[in-house]
Amino acid sequence: MEIDGNIRKEDRLSSDVTVTPVVIIHTDGQSKVGTDHPATLTSSLLPCDNCMPNQDDQQESQAKGPQLSALGRLSWHLRKREGIFLSLIAAFFFAVSGAFIDAIATTVNPFQLTSMKVPVLVVGTSSLMIAKHMHPPRHLEQYLWLLPSGITLTGLNLFLAFSYKYMAFSDTVSISQLSLILTGVLSWIILKEPFRILDLLLAILAMTGVVLIARPSFIFGTEDNIESNNAILGTVFALGVAVCGALAFVIVRKQSTIGIHPYQSSFANAVVMEILSIILCTTTSQWSCPSKREWWLSQGAGLSYFIGQITLYLGLAREKAAIVSIVFSFQIVFAFILQILVFQMMPLWTSLIGGLLVLIACVGTVMNRQKTSSAGKVNQNTDD
């Protein structure tokens, strides 16, 4: 083959094929520019009479073909579903973190409990930033959006601890998942995004599930007023968790548009949470000496929360946000399983039905948003 681009007759596959210049790097570090036929570089994709393997290579390939093909298909399916697996792991660890908190929510003040678990997040996120050679945010606008997310997540964790104190673990998790639905409402109010009739119907379905979980006395006529009041109080705090979660999601969406990495956001949120929880615990004089059990459970809650946060980020990086949201809502299922296996508590039938309604509403909301988004993109492409 000559440098001027002429192709020998026996190397020509078709009249459409052109000669592509390539750089060939030798082991001595020198390189030279030459020309080569694409078929000689990708013979498996463009087979021809002159680039077929010999008989021995063909027999060896046929012998290993089925095994390699099966392993390749398995590896491909695992890589394709990697984001879903990571999201499922994140939902599990967030449920485990809630179980740790629920175990000590009645003995440790929520302010102190938050300050005890957050240092694990600070150490973990700072280690990731150092490993990735990340620098702190450099613009004032970025810091102005990091502060409200830290305040919002502080409220979320405090509301969560208070809710665990007054109602069952699985009930709190079920109601807190309303953040997926409230995100649509807040996006409609703040970001001026559309809120359709189907979104409203799914929100009503979710609120029906909340009523079944809360079991207010004026509807169910319970005789235990203390238990009923605790359930309503716990429901109010759990709704606070959902509102804070929806606000945090909207703020994080804004942060992503101004160049804030999730690791930077997680580190800043942890620092703000630690400072605010210490101030609140000091001003209310709620400090106490925790036992070894309370200390280790709080550290387990912080570690599980950190693992869930990182795996959720990795899942979002590998899978569509809609799919991740649907899988993450199965935290409700993990909560019921942990309540039965760990706490030896069978949930009431109203809690089971209510949790199922909330789960259906969350999945339906995410699927409806995905369908609406896809339709909008199709219409935009058609107009273009």
mmCIF file of C-alpha atoms in Angstrom:
data_model
loop_
_atom_site.group_PDB
_atom_site.id
_atom_site.type_symbol
_atom_site.label_atom_id
_atom_site.label_comp_id
_atom_site.label_asym_id
_atom_site.label_seq_id
_atom_site.Cartn_x
_atom_site.Cartn_y
_atom_site.Cartn_z
ATOM 1 C CA MET A 1 0.000 0.000 0.000
ATOM 2 C CA GLU A 2 1.432 3.402 -1.024
ATOM 3 C CA ILE A 3 1.387 6.718 0.812
ATOM 4 C CA ASP A 4 -0.385 8.532 -2.002
ATOM 5 C CA GLY A 5 -3.641 6.755 -1.133
ATOM 6 C CA ASN A 6 -3.905 4.223 -3.987
ATOM 7 C CA ILE A 7 -5.526 0.967 -2.956
ATOM 8 C CA ARG A 8 -4.438 -2.361 -4.368
ATOM 9 C CA LYS A 9 -7.133 -4.244 -6.168
ATOM 10 C CA GLU A 10 -7.116 -7.154 -3.739
ATOM 11 C CA ASP A 11 -7.616 -4.787 -0.749
ATOM 12 C CA ARG A 12 -10.601 -3.022 -2.245
ATOM 13 C CA LEU A 13 -13.917 -4.050 -0.556
ATOM 14 C CA SER A 14 -16.180 -1.728 -2.501
ATOM 15 C CA SER A 15 -16.109 1.425 -4.556
ATOM 16 C CA ASP A 16 -17.213 3.459 -1.496
ATOM 17 C CA VAL A 17 -14.233 2.654 0.699
ATOM 18 C CA THR A 18 -11.644 5.353 1.207
ATOM 19 C CA VAL A 19 -8.164 5.267 2.618
ATOM 20 C CA THR A 20 -7.802 6.586 6.156
ATOM 21 C CA PRO A 21 -4.468 7.946 7.387
ATOM 22 C CA VAL A 22 -3.437 6.491 10.742
ATOM 23 C CA VAL A 23 -0.581 7.047 13.150
ATOM 24 C CA ILE A 24 1.334 3.867 13.941
ATOM 25 C CA ILE A 25 3.282 3.997 17.207
ATOM 26 C CA HIS A 26 6.117 1.492 17.553
ATOM 27 C CA THR A 27 7.611 0.103 20.731
ATOM 28 C CA ASP A 28 10.684 2.331 20.379
ATOM 29 C CA GLY A 29 8.446 5.385 20.900
ATOM 30 C CA GLN A 30 8.681 6.601 17.300
ATOM 31 C CA SER A 31 5.630 7.113 15.164
ATOM 32 C CA LYS A 32 4.968 7.499 11.490
ATOM 33 C CA VAL A 33 1.971 8.467 9.426
ATOM 34 C CA GLY A 34 0.761 5.986 6.898
ATOM 35 C CA THR A 35 -2.457 4.790 5.373
ATOM 36 C CA ASP A 36 -4.394 1.699 6.103
ATOM 37 C CA HIS A 37 -7.632 0.190 5.023
ATOM 38 C CA PRO A 38 -10.472 0.244 7.592
ATOM 39 C CA ALA A 39 -11.087 -3.424 6.992
ATOM 40 C CA THR A 40 -7.605 -4.335 8.209
ATOM 41 C CA LEU A 41 -8.325 -2.552 11.526
ATOM 42 C CA THR A 42 -11.853 -3.868 12.101
ATOM 43 C CA SER A 43 -11.946 -7.180 10.349
ATOM 44 C CA SER A 44 -14.600 -8.508 12.705
ATOM 45 C CA LEU A 45 -16.968 -5.697 11.675
ATOM 46 C CA LEU A 46 -16.139 -5.609 7.958
ATOM 47 C CA PRO A 47 -15.341 -9.171 6.898
ATOM 48 C CA CYS A 48 -13.724 -9.772 3.537
ATOM 49 C CA ASP A 49 -12.041 -12.578 1.688
ATOM 50 C CA ASN A 50 -8.540 -11.370 2.510
ATOM 51 C CA CYS A 51 -9.080 -10.658 6.242
ATOM 52 C CA MET A 52 -10.759 -13.868 7.444
ATOM 53 C CA PRO A 53 -9.033 -15.784 10.264
ATOM 54 C CA ASN A 54 -7.298 -19.031 9.470
ATOM 55 C CA GLN A 55 -8.916 -22.397 10.167
ATOM 56 C CA ASP A 56 -7.225 -22.976 13.556
ATOM 57 C CA ASP A 57 -8.257 -19.545 14.868
ATOM 58 C CA GLN A 58 -11.799 -20.107 13.629
ATOM 59 C CA GLN A 59 -12.098 -23.463 15.420
ATOM 60 C CA GLU A 60 -10.738 -21.963 18.657
ATOM 61 C CA SER A 61 -13.189 -19.069 18.401
ATOM 62 C CA GLN A 62 -16.094 -21.459 17.873
ATOM 63 C CA ALA A 63 -15.046 -23.486 20.931
ATOM 64 C CA LYS A 64 -14.901 -20.410 23.194
ATOM 65 C CA GLY A 65 -17.772 -18.565 21.531
ATOM 66 C CA PRO A 66 -20.777 -19.810 23.564
ATOM 67 C CA GLN A 67 -19.029 -19.339 26.916
ATOM 68 C CA LEU A 68 -17.745 -15.864 26.099
ATOM 69 C CA SER A 69 -21.107 -14.916 24.622
ATOM 70 C CA ALA A 70 -22.996 -15.931 27.779
ATOM 71 C CA LEU A 71 -20.550 -14.097 30.043
ATOM 72 C CA GLY A 72 -20.664 -11.069 27.781
ATOM 73 C CA ARG A 73 -24.458 -10.939 27.852
ATOM 74 C CA LEU A 74 -24.491 -11.255 31.651
ATOM 75 C CA SER A 75 -21.905 -8.492 32.014
ATOM 76 C CA TRP A 76 -23.836 -6.270 29.619
ATOM 77 C CA HIS A 77 -27.113 -6.726 31.515
ATOM 78 C CA LEU A 78 -25.388 -5.994 34.848
ATOM 79 C CA ARG A 79 -23.840 -2.815 33.498
ATOM 80 C CA LYS A 80 -27.148 -1.759 31.981
ATOM 81 C CA ARG A 81 -28.990 -2.212 35.320
ATOM 82 C CA GLU A 82 -26.169 -0.866 37.496
ATOM 83 C CA GLY A 83 -27.975 2.402 38.219
ATOM 84 C CA ILE A 84 -31.102 0.556 39.351
ATOM 85 C CA PHE A 85 -29.111 -1.681 41.704
ATOM 86 C CA LEU A 86 -27.336 1.332 43.197
ATOM 87 C CA SER A 87 -30.658 3.114 43.724
ATOM 88 C CA LEU A 88 -32.081 0.041 45.440
ATOM 89 C CA ILE A 89 -29.013 -0.121 47.702
ATOM 90 C CA ALA A 90 -29.460 3.578 48.502
ATOM 91 C CA ALA A 91 -33.110 3.026 49.470
ATOM 92 C CA PHE A 92 -32.079 0.141 51.729
ATOM 93 C CA PHE A 93 -29.363 2.119 53.535
ATOM 94 C CA PHE A 94 -31.629 5.125 54.051
ATOM 95 C CA ALA A 95 -34.160 2.759 55.618
ATOM 96 C CA VAL A 96 -31.420 1.249 57.810
ATOM 97 C CA SER A 97 -30.362 4.747 58.901
ATOM 98 C CA GLY A 98 -33.949 5.445 59.903
ATOM 99 C CA ALA A 99 -34.076 2.198 61.878
ATOM 100 C CA PHE A 100 -30.952 3.211 63.821
ATOM 101 C CA ILE A 101 -32.486 6.587 64.640
ATOM 102 C CA ASP A 102 -35.808 5.052 65.628
ATOM 103 C CA ALA A 103 -34.022 2.775 68.114
ATOM 104 C CA ILE A 104 -32.763 5.764 70.162
ATOM 105 C CA ALA A 105 -35.256 8.495 69.229
ATOM 106 C CA THR A 106 -37.067 8.187 72.571
ATOM 107 C CA THR A 107 -33.908 8.338 74.727
ATOM 108 C CA VAL A 108 -31.752 10.946 72.939
ATOM 109 C CA ASN A 109 -32.885 14.486 72.161
ATOM 110 C CA PRO A 110 -33.294 15.044 68.391
ATOM 111 C CA PHE A 111 -30.926 18.043 68.466
ATOM 112 C CA GLN A 112 -28.165 16.014 70.096
ATOM 113 C CA LEU A 113 -28.934 12.973 67.960
ATOM 114 C CA THR A 114 -28.411 15.019 64.783
ATOM 115 C CA SER A 115 -25.144 16.474 66.089
ATOM 116 C CA MET A 116 -23.915 12.956 66.956
ATOM 117 C CA LYS A 117 -24.506 11.402 63.523
ATOM 118 C CA VAL A 118 -23.450 14.297 61.270
ATOM 119 C CA PRO A 119 -19.643 14.090 61.935
ATOM 120 C CA VAL A 120 -19.601 10.825 59.986
ATOM 121 C CA LEU A 121 -20.995 12.718 56.983
ATOM 122 C CA VAL A 122 -18.402 15.487 57.367
ATOM 123 C CA VAL A 123 -15.510 13.010 57.463
ATOM 124 C CA GLY A 124 -16.876 10.915 54.600
ATOM 125 C CA THR A 125 -17.641 13.758 52.202
ATOM 126 C CA SER A 126 -14.384 15.596 52.947
ATOM 127 C CA SER A 127 -12.460 12.375 52.246
ATOM 128 C CA LEU A 128 -14.197 12.045 48.875
ATOM 129 C CA MET A 129 -13.407 15.643 47.984
ATOM 130 C CA ILE A 130 -9.742 15.142 48.859
ATOM 131 C CA ALA A 131 -9.585 11.902 46.874
ATOM 132 C CA LYS A 132 -11.156 13.634 43.836
ATOM 133 C CA HIS A 133 -8.893 16.718 44.252
ATOM 134 C CA MET A 134 -11.901 19.024 44.471
ATOM 135 C CA HIS A 135 -11.543 22.637 45.489
ATOM 136 C CA PRO A 136 -14.153 24.584 47.496
ATOM 137 C CA PRO A 137 -16.710 26.654 45.572
ATOM 138 C CA ARG A 138 -15.229 29.920 44.313
ATOM 139 C CA HIS A 139 -18.254 32.093 43.590
ATOM 140 C CA LEU A 140 -20.516 33.937 46.017
ATOM 141 C CA GLU A 141 -23.655 32.704 44.248
ATOM 142 C CA GLN A 142 -22.656 29.111 44.953
ATOM 143 C CA TYR A 143 -22.334 29.789 48.689
ATOM 144 C CA LEU A 144 -25.661 31.609 48.699
ATOM 145 C CA TRP A 145 -27.345 28.438 47.370
ATOM 146 C CA LEU A 146 -25.390 26.076 49.649
ATOM 147 C CA LEU A 147 -26.646 27.752 52.820
ATOM 148 C CA PRO A 148 -30.408 27.211 52.229
ATOM 149 C CA SER A 149 -29.861 23.560 51.318
ATOM 150 C CA GLY A 150 -27.978 23.024 54.594
ATOM 151 C CA ILE A 151 -30.735 24.732 56.579
ATOM 152 C CA THR A 152 -33.420 22.713 54.775
ATOM 153 C CA LEU A 153 -31.664 19.387 55.424
ATOM 154 C CA THR A 154 -31.176 20.343 59.073
ATOM 155 C CA GLY A 155 -34.930 20.762 59.366
ATOM 156 C CA LEU A 156 -35.450 17.473 57.540
ATOM 157 C CA ASN A 157 -33.270 15.503 59.971
ATOM 158 C CA LEU A 158 -34.801 17.167 63.041
ATOM 159 C CA PHE A 159 -38.367 16.570 61.828
ATOM 160 C CA LEU A 160 -37.395 12.963 61.089
ATOM 161 C CA ALA A 161 -36.093 12.368 64.621
ATOM 162 C CA PHE A 162 -39.182 13.968 66.187
ATOM 163 C CA SER A 163 -41.498 11.913 63.966
ATOM 164 C CA TYR A 164 -39.785 8.647 64.977
ATOM 165 C CA LYS A 165 -40.371 9.666 68.577
ATOM 166 C CA TYR A 166 -44.154 9.807 68.190
ATOM 167 C CA MET A 167 -45.097 7.245 65.541
ATOM 168 C CA ALA A 168 -44.002 3.916 64.045
ATOM 169 C CA PHE A 169 -40.858 3.768 61.937
ATOM 170 C CA SER A 170 -42.523 2.497 58.758
ATOM 171 C CA ASP A 171 -45.331 5.079 59.007
ATOM 172 C CA THR A 172 -42.812 7.925 59.112
ATOM 173 C CA VAL A 173 -40.933 6.589 56.080
ATOM 174 C CA SER A 174 -44.172 6.184 54.122
ATOM 175 C CA ILE A 175 -45.316 9.760 54.748
ATOM 176 C CA SER A 176 -41.858 11.216 54.133
ATOM 177 C CA GLN A 177 -41.922 9.787 50.591
ATOM 178 C CA LEU A 178 -44.555 12.404 49.771
ATOM 179 C CA SER A 179 -41.592 14.633 48.931
ATOM 180 C CA LEU A 180 -41.711 13.165 45.397
ATOM 181 C CA ILE A 181 -45.230 14.542 45.000
ATOM 182 C CA LEU A 182 -44.639 17.817 46.833
ATOM 183 C CA THR A 183 -41.676 18.444 44.518
ATOM 184 C CA GLY A 184 -44.146 18.832 41.657
ATOM 185 C CA VAL A 185 -46.206 21.324 43.670
ATOM 186 C CA LEU A 186 -43.147 23.366 44.670
ATOM 187 C CA SER A 187 -41.795 23.251 41.106
ATOM 188 C CA TRP A 188 -45.162 24.610 39.965
ATOM 189 C CA ILE A 189 -44.995 27.435 42.528
ATOM 190 C CA ILE A 190 -41.264 28.280 42.385
ATOM 191 C CA LEU A 191 -40.081 27.143 38.959
ATOM 192 C CA LYS A 192 -43.417 27.763 37.141
ATOM 193 C CA GLU A 193 -43.520 24.184 35.849
ATOM 194 C CA PRO A 194 -46.917 22.738 34.789
ATOM 195 C CA PHE A 195 -49.083 20.901 37.340
ATOM 196 C CA ARG A 196 -51.748 18.823 35.596
ATOM 197 C CA ILE A 197 -54.988 17.165 36.658
ATOM 198 C CA LEU A 198 -53.365 13.721 36.891
ATOM 199 C CA ASP A 199 -50.748 15.158 39.262
ATOM 200 C CA LEU A 200 -53.570 16.480 41.433
ATOM 201 C CA LEU A 201 -55.369 13.109 41.466
ATOM 202 C CA LEU A 202 -52.155 11.299 42.457
ATOM 203 C CA ALA A 203 -51.583 13.847 45.217
ATOM 204 C CA ILE A 204 -55.103 13.178 46.547
ATOM 205 C CA LEU A 205 -54.386 9.435 46.444
ATOM 206 C CA ALA A 206 -51.200 9.977 48.437
ATOM 207 C CA MET A 207 -52.977 12.116 51.029
ATOM 208 C CA THR A 208 -55.571 9.364 51.399
ATOM 209 C CA GLY A 209 -52.723 7.028 52.275
ATOM 210 C CA VAL A 210 -51.445 9.555 54.818
ATOM 211 C CA VAL A 211 -54.864 9.687 56.488
ATOM 212 C CA LEU A 212 -54.932 5.883 56.755
ATOM 213 C CA ILE A 213 -51.470 5.940 58.337
ATOM 214 C CA ALA A 214 -52.252 8.782 60.765
ATOM 215 C CA ARG A 215 -55.606 7.246 61.820
ATOM 216 C CA PRO A 216 -57.129 10.454 63.254
ATOM 217 C CA SER A 217 -59.636 9.840 66.032
ATOM 218 C CA PHE A 218 -62.402 11.912 64.415
ATOM 219 C CA ILE A 219 -62.403 9.432 61.482
ATOM 220 C CA PHE A 220 -61.464 6.090 63.050
ATOM 221 C CA GLY A 221 -62.928 6.748 66.486
ATOM 222 C CA THR A 222 -60.013 5.389 68.536
ATOM 223 C CA GLU A 223 -60.471 5.225 72.293
ATOM 224 C CA ASP A 224 -56.815 5.905 73.151
ATOM 225 C CA ASN A 225 -56.560 9.685 72.912
ATOM 226 C CA ILE A 226 -52.844 9.709 73.777
ATOM 227 C CA GLU A 227 -52.002 7.283 70.988
ATOM 228 C CA SER A 228 -54.168 9.225 68.567
ATOM 229 C CA ASN A 229 -52.525 12.537 69.490
ATOM 230 C CA ASN A 230 -49.069 11.000 69.132
ATOM 231 C CA ALA A 231 -49.983 9.657 65.696
ATOM 232 C CA ILE A 232 -51.222 13.065 64.543
ATOM 233 C CA LEU A 233 -48.150 14.808 65.983
ATOM 234 C CA GLY A 234 -45.865 12.272 64.305
ATOM 235 C CA THR A 235 -47.740 12.778 61.034
ATOM 236 C CA VAL A 236 -47.200 16.540 61.219
ATOM 237 C CA PHE A 237 -43.454 16.043 61.706
ATOM 238 C CA ALA A 238 -43.343 13.454 58.882
ATOM 239 C CA LEU A 239 -45.086 15.921 56.569
ATOM 240 C CA GLY A 240 -42.400 18.417 57.598
ATOM 241 C CA VAL A 241 -39.831 15.855 56.432
ATOM 242 C CA ALA A 242 -41.601 15.582 53.071
ATOM 243 C CA VAL A 243 -41.761 19.365 52.616
ATOM 244 C CA CYS A 244 -38.075 19.789 53.508
ATOM 245 C CA GLY A 245 -37.151 16.940 51.161
ATOM 246 C CA ALA A 246 -39.053 18.545 48.285
ATOM 247 C CA LEU A 247 -37.439 21.940 48.985
ATOM 248 C CA ALA A 248 -33.998 20.333 49.127
ATOM 249 C CA PHE A 249 -34.607 18.647 45.764
ATOM 250 C CA VAL A 250 -35.578 21.945 44.122
ATOM 251 C CA ILE A 251 -32.519 23.684 45.638
ATOM 252 C CA VAL A 252 -30.178 20.902 44.501
ATOM 253 C CA ARG A 253 -31.562 21.232 40.971
ATOM 254 C CA LYS A 254 -30.604 24.893 41.077
ATOM 255 C CA GLN A 255 -27.144 24.058 42.475
ATOM 256 C CA SER A 256 -26.454 21.713 39.566
ATOM 257 C CA THR A 257 -26.982 24.602 37.132
ATOM 258 C CA ILE A 258 -24.336 26.817 38.769
ATOM 259 C CA GLY A 259 -21.505 24.288 38.891
ATOM 260 C CA ILE A 260 -21.825 22.814 42.396
ATOM 261 C CA HIS A 261 -20.735 19.163 42.559
ATOM 262 C CA PRO A 262 -22.849 16.801 44.723
ATOM 263 C CA TYR A 263 -19.828 16.089 46.940
ATOM 264 C CA GLN A 264 -19.387 19.804 47.585
ATOM 265 C CA SER A 265 -23.076 20.147 48.357
ATOM 266 C CA SER A 266 -23.043 17.147 50.712
ATOM 267 C CA PHE A 267 -20.016 18.471 52.602
ATOM 268 C CA ALA A 268 -21.491 21.963 52.984
ATOM 269 C CA ASN A 269 -24.844 20.532 54.092
ATOM 270 C CA ALA A 270 -23.148 18.378 56.726
ATOM 271 C CA VAL A 271 -21.175 21.331 58.109
ATOM 272 C CA VAL A 272 -24.285 23.522 58.300
ATOM 273 C CA MET A 273 -26.283 20.716 59.952
ATOM 274 C CA GLU A 274 -23.589 20.174 62.583
ATOM 275 C CA ILE A 275 -23.328 23.881 63.428
ATOM 276 C CA LEU A 276 -27.093 24.413 63.649
ATOM 277 C CA SER A 277 -27.743 21.266 65.703
ATOM 278 C CA ILE A 278 -25.023 22.235 68.202
ATOM 279 C CA ILE A 279 -26.486 25.752 68.536
ATOM 280 C CA LEU A 280 -30.022 24.423 69.020
ATOM 281 C CA CYS A 281 -28.943 21.783 71.521
ATOM 282 C CA THR A 282 -26.941 24.352 73.515
ATOM 283 C CA THR A 283 -29.644 27.023 73.579
ATOM 284 C CA THR A 284 -32.278 24.496 74.722
ATOM 285 C CA SER A 285 -29.899 22.890 77.294
ATOM 286 C CA GLN A 286 -30.546 19.402 75.959
ATOM 287 C CA TRP A 287 -27.011 17.996 76.193
ATOM 288 C CA SER A 288 -26.649 14.645 77.960
ATOM 289 C CA CYS A 289 -24.022 11.934 78.172
ATOM 290 C CA PRO A 290 -25.013 9.156 75.723
ATOM 291 C CA SER A 291 -24.527 5.506 76.558
ATOM 292 C CA LYS A 292 -22.310 3.248 74.460
ATOM 293 C CA ARG A 293 -25.372 1.791 72.770
ATOM 294 C CA GLU A 294 -26.738 5.236 71.889
ATOM 295 C CA TRP A 295 -23.345 6.366 70.615
ATOM 296 C CA TRP A 296 -22.795 3.377 68.337
ATOM 297 C CA LEU A 297 -26.353 3.469 67.008
ATOM 298 C CA SER A 298 -25.982 7.163 66.160
ATOM 299 C CA GLN A 299 -22.732 6.426 64.317
ATOM 300 C CA GLY A 300 -24.436 3.573 62.479
ATOM 301 C CA ALA A 301 -27.203 5.991 61.451
ATOM 302 C CA GLY A 302 -24.642 8.478 60.133
ATOM 303 C CA LEU A 303 -22.662 5.829 58.249
ATOM 304 C CA SER A 304 -25.793 4.321 56.676
ATOM 305 C CA TYR A 305 -26.997 7.785 55.670
ATOM 306 C CA PHE A 306 -23.615 8.533 54.072
ATOM 307 C CA ILE A 307 -23.560 5.237 52.123
ATOM 308 C CA GLY A 308 -27.131 5.814 50.961
ATOM 309 C CA GLN A 309 -26.318 9.341 49.845
ATOM 310 C CA ILE A 310 -23.274 8.295 47.809
ATOM 311 C CA THR A 311 -24.943 5.271 46.193
ATOM 312 C CA LEU A 312 -27.939 7.442 45.293
ATOM 313 C CA TYR A 313 -25.626 9.918 43.569
ATOM 314 C CA LEU A 314 -23.888 7.082 41.692
ATOM 315 C CA GLY A 315 -27.258 5.678 40.681
ATOM 316 C CA LEU A 316 -28.351 9.059 39.311
ATOM 317 C CA ALA A 317 -25.100 9.257 37.355
ATOM 318 C CA ARG A 318 -25.838 5.913 35.647
ATOM 319 C CA GLU A 319 -29.617 5.886 35.266
ATOM 320 C CA LYS A 320 -32.439 8.284 34.422
ATOM 321 C CA ALA A 321 -33.719 10.340 37.341
ATOM 322 C CA ALA A 322 -37.266 9.039 36.814
ATOM 323 C CA ILE A 323 -36.191 5.402 37.174
ATOM 324 C CA VAL A 324 -34.068 6.226 40.230
ATOM 325 C CA SER A 325 -37.016 8.005 41.878
ATOM 326 C CA ILE A 326 -39.292 5.003 41.338
ATOM 327 C CA VAL A 327 -36.737 2.562 42.743
ATOM 328 C CA PHE A 328 -35.904 4.851 45.666
ATOM 329 C CA SER A 329 -39.569 5.015 46.689
ATOM 330 C CA PHE A 330 -39.290 1.321 47.579
ATOM 331 C CA GLN A 331 -37.696 2.554 50.779
ATOM 332 C CA ILE A 332 -41.250 2.152 52.085
ATOM 333 C CA VAL A 333 -41.049 -1.604 51.495
ATOM 334 C CA PHE A 334 -37.677 -1.861 53.261
ATOM 335 C CA ALA A 335 -39.090 0.094 56.206
ATOM 336 C CA PHE A 336 -41.965 -2.356 56.697
ATOM 337 C CA ILE A 337 -39.563 -5.307 56.404
ATOM 338 C CA LEU A 338 -37.164 -3.852 58.987
ATOM 339 C CA GLN A 339 -40.032 -3.029 61.349
ATOM 340 C CA ILE A 340 -41.213 -6.645 61.246
ATOM 341 C CA LEU A 341 -37.796 -8.360 61.388
ATOM 342 C CA VAL A 342 -35.813 -5.988 63.631
ATOM 343 C CA PHE A 343 -38.392 -4.334 65.878
ATOM 344 C CA GLN A 344 -40.744 -7.356 65.937
ATOM 345 C CA MET A 345 -43.735 -5.067 65.296
ATOM 346 C CA MET A 346 -46.505 -6.010 62.914
ATOM 347 C CA PRO A 347 -47.901 -2.924 61.154
ATOM 348 C CA LEU A 348 -51.626 -2.207 61.269
ATOM 349 C CA TRP A 349 -53.708 -2.925 58.197
ATOM 350 C CA THR A 350 -54.370 0.792 57.769
ATOM 351 C CA SER A 351 -50.619 1.449 57.685
ATOM 352 C CA LEU A 352 -50.096 -1.254 55.062
ATOM 353 C CA ILE A 353 -52.857 0.085 52.814
ATOM 354 C CA GLY A 354 -51.755 3.675 53.387
ATOM 355 C CA GLY A 355 -48.133 2.860 52.565
ATOM 356 C CA LEU A 356 -49.248 1.046 49.402
ATOM 357 C CA LEU A 357 -51.316 4.059 48.283
ATOM 358 C CA VAL A 358 -48.387 6.412 48.874
ATOM 359 C CA LEU A 359 -46.080 4.071 46.929
ATOM 360 C CA ILE A 360 -48.523 3.880 43.988
ATOM 361 C CA ALA A 361 -48.909 7.663 43.994
ATOM 362 C CA CYS A 362 -45.132 8.197 44.010
ATOM 363 C CA VAL A 363 -44.518 5.760 41.152
ATOM 364 C CA GLY A 364 -47.440 7.195 39.169
ATOM 365 C CA THR A 365 -46.195 10.748 39.665
ATOM 366 C CA VAL A 366 -42.704 9.922 38.425
ATOM 367 C CA MET A 367 -44.002 8.004 35.405
ATOM 368 C CA ASN A 368 -46.387 10.835 34.527
ATOM 369 C CA ARG A 369 -43.574 13.391 34.686
ATOM 370 C CA GLN A 370 -41.382 11.202 32.492
ATOM 371 C CA LYS A 371 -44.178 10.792 29.949
ATOM 372 C CA THR A 372 -44.883 14.538 29.937
ATOM 373 C CA SER A 373 -41.197 15.355 29.552
ATOM 374 C CA SER A 374 -40.810 12.911 26.654
ATOM 375 C CA ALA A 375 -43.897 14.321 24.915
ATOM 376 C CA GLY A 376 -42.547 17.855 25.318
ATOM 377 C CA LYS A 377 -39.209 16.876 23.751
ATOM 378 C CA VAL A 378 -40.996 15.204 20.805
ATOM 379 C CA ASN A 379 -43.112 18.307 20.205
ATOM 380 C CA GLN A 380 -40.037 20.515 20.403
ATOM 381 C CA ASN A 381 -38.200 18.371 17.867
ATOM 382 C CA THR A 382 -41.249 18.429 15.578
ATOM 383 C CA ASP A 383 -41.409 22.230 15.718
ATOM 384 C CA ASP A 384 -37.702 22.459 14.929
#
